[in-house]
Amino acid sequence: MKVHKKGEKLMFFDFDALYNETQGDAFNSGKKRYYDDKVKNVITSTVDGKFLVTARVEGERTYTCSITFDEQGGLYDYNCDCDVFSLESGPCKHI
């Protein structure tokens, strides 16, 4: 497990796949949250050969989000504990 500082480069991952699954407004809102320093406690780890990124994202409350990439860096899974994520398909703005 490694805790990352803001702006620290992660390994190469296919964020384009995440973008393609996200509706434009949600992706732009998530990007704004990152640049507005709303993404905290970024932690990376490897689980069963897959690379997991977890973070706390500030919004109406603080949400716990995760993105999992497969062994080749492709998008594998994502999750958020916000209400929108559980109601809609695809990534929410916190991811």
mmCIF file of C-alpha atoms in Angstrom:
data_model
loop_
_atom_site.group_PDB
_atom_site.id
_atom_site.type_symbol
_atom_site.label_atom_id
_atom_site.label_comp_id
_atom_site.label_asym_id
_atom_site.label_seq_id
_atom_site.Cartn_x
_atom_site.Cartn_y
_atom_site.Cartn_z
ATOM 1 C CA MET A 1 0.000 0.000 0.000
ATOM 2 C CA LYS A 2 1.307 3.429 -0.916
ATOM 3 C CA VAL A 3 -0.112 6.850 -0.092
ATOM 4 C CA HIS A 4 0.328 9.345 -2.944
ATOM 5 C CA LYS A 5 0.794 13.104 -2.885
ATOM 6 C CA LYS A 6 -1.276 15.356 -5.133
ATOM 7 C CA GLY A 7 0.239 15.560 -8.591
ATOM 8 C CA GLU A 8 2.358 12.442 -8.140
ATOM 9 C CA LYS A 9 2.256 10.434 -11.339
ATOM 10 C CA LEU A 10 0.741 6.968 -11.172
ATOM 11 C CA MET A 11 1.669 4.147 -13.539
ATOM 12 C CA PHE A 12 0.192 4.237 -17.057
ATOM 13 C CA PHE A 13 -3.485 3.366 -16.930
ATOM 14 C CA ASP A 14 -6.242 3.491 -19.492
ATOM 15 C CA PHE A 15 -8.126 6.525 -18.194
ATOM 16 C CA ASP A 16 -9.606 6.887 -21.708
ATOM 17 C CA ALA A 17 -11.720 3.793 -20.999
ATOM 18 C CA LEU A 18 -13.018 5.445 -17.831
ATOM 19 C CA TYR A 19 -13.739 8.619 -19.801
ATOM 20 C CA ASN A 20 -15.645 6.620 -22.434
ATOM 21 C CA GLU A 21 -17.849 5.047 -19.741
ATOM 22 C CA THR A 22 -18.520 8.380 -18.044
ATOM 23 C CA GLN A 23 -21.029 10.933 -19.172
ATOM 24 C CA GLY A 24 -19.204 14.157 -20.092
ATOM 25 C CA ASP A 25 -20.541 16.262 -17.216
ATOM 26 C CA ALA A 26 -19.587 13.660 -14.614
ATOM 27 C CA PHE A 27 -16.053 13.344 -15.989
ATOM 28 C CA ASN A 28 -15.570 17.129 -16.081
ATOM 29 C CA SER A 29 -16.982 17.490 -12.566
ATOM 30 C CA GLY A 30 -14.619 14.794 -11.299
ATOM 31 C CA LYS A 31 -11.660 16.449 -12.973
ATOM 32 C CA LYS A 32 -12.619 19.782 -11.384
ATOM 33 C CA ARG A 33 -12.837 18.123 -7.953
ATOM 34 C CA TYR A 34 -9.304 16.811 -8.431
ATOM 35 C CA TYR A 35 -7.894 20.216 -9.428
ATOM 36 C CA ASP A 36 -9.856 21.914 -6.608
ATOM 37 C CA ASP A 37 -8.021 19.615 -4.154
ATOM 38 C CA LYS A 38 -11.167 17.662 -3.189
ATOM 39 C CA VAL A 39 -9.468 14.275 -3.714
ATOM 40 C CA LYS A 40 -7.724 13.158 -0.535
ATOM 41 C CA ASN A 41 -5.894 10.116 0.808
ATOM 42 C CA VAL A 42 -5.043 8.537 -2.552
ATOM 43 C CA ILE A 43 -3.788 5.039 -1.807
ATOM 44 C CA THR A 44 -2.597 2.430 -4.286
ATOM 45 C CA SER A 45 -2.209 -1.284 -3.782
ATOM 46 C CA THR A 46 -2.018 -4.493 -5.761
ATOM 47 C CA VAL A 47 -4.712 -7.129 -5.253
ATOM 48 C CA ASP A 48 -4.579 -10.442 -7.166
ATOM 49 C CA GLY A 49 -2.338 -8.843 -9.810
ATOM 50 C CA LYS A 50 -4.700 -5.918 -10.309
ATOM 51 C CA PHE A 51 -3.845 -2.319 -9.396
ATOM 52 C CA LEU A 52 -6.296 -0.639 -7.018
ATOM 53 C CA VAL A 53 -6.545 3.121 -6.475
ATOM 54 C CA THR A 54 -8.719 4.288 -3.577
ATOM 55 C CA ALA A 55 -9.393 7.840 -2.438
ATOM 56 C CA ARG A 56 -11.674 9.990 -0.335
ATOM 57 C CA VAL A 57 -13.518 12.630 -2.371
ATOM 58 C CA GLU A 58 -15.118 15.663 -0.795
ATOM 59 C CA GLY A 59 -18.599 16.639 -1.983
ATOM 60 C CA GLU A 60 -21.834 17.103 -0.057
ATOM 61 C CA ARG A 61 -20.099 14.657 2.279
ATOM 62 C CA THR A 62 -16.886 12.672 1.957
ATOM 63 C CA TYR A 63 -17.162 9.667 -0.363
ATOM 64 C CA THR A 64 -14.927 6.621 -0.652
ATOM 65 C CA CYS A 65 -14.102 5.738 -4.254
ATOM 66 C CA SER A 66 -12.002 3.079 -5.925
ATOM 67 C CA ILE A 67 -10.814 2.245 -9.423
ATOM 68 C CA THR A 68 -9.280 -1.116 -10.303
ATOM 69 C CA PHE A 69 -7.051 -1.632 -13.337
ATOM 70 C CA ASP A 70 -6.167 -5.041 -14.735
ATOM 71 C CA GLU A 71 -2.674 -6.414 -15.208
ATOM 72 C CA GLN A 72 -2.238 -4.515 -18.514
ATOM 73 C CA GLY A 73 -3.477 -1.193 -17.091
ATOM 74 C CA GLY A 74 -6.957 -1.468 -18.587
ATOM 75 C CA LEU A 75 -10.050 -0.440 -16.660
ATOM 76 C CA TYR A 76 -11.385 -3.392 -14.654
ATOM 77 C CA ASP A 77 -13.843 -2.012 -12.085
ATOM 78 C CA TYR A 78 -14.824 1.090 -10.114
ATOM 79 C CA ASN A 79 -16.962 1.882 -7.094
ATOM 80 C CA CYS A 80 -18.241 4.814 -5.023
ATOM 81 C CA ASP A 81 -20.400 4.889 -1.911
ATOM 82 C CA CYS A 82 -22.519 7.846 -3.114
ATOM 83 C CA ASP A 83 -26.246 7.479 -3.831
ATOM 84 C CA VAL A 84 -25.870 8.348 -7.528
ATOM 85 C CA PHE A 85 -23.428 5.497 -8.151
ATOM 86 C CA SER A 86 -25.882 2.949 -6.769
ATOM 87 C CA LEU A 87 -28.734 4.314 -8.907
ATOM 88 C CA GLU A 88 -27.069 4.816 -12.304
ATOM 89 C CA SER A 89 -24.853 2.752 -14.543
ATOM 90 C CA GLY A 90 -21.355 4.015 -15.148
ATOM 91 C CA PRO A 91 -18.977 6.070 -13.052
ATOM 92 C CA CYS A 92 -20.240 8.989 -10.955
ATOM 93 C CA LYS A 93 -18.539 12.382 -10.687
ATOM 94 C CA HIS A 94 -16.565 11.255 -7.638
ATOM 95 C CA ILE A 95 -14.740 8.587 -9.615
#
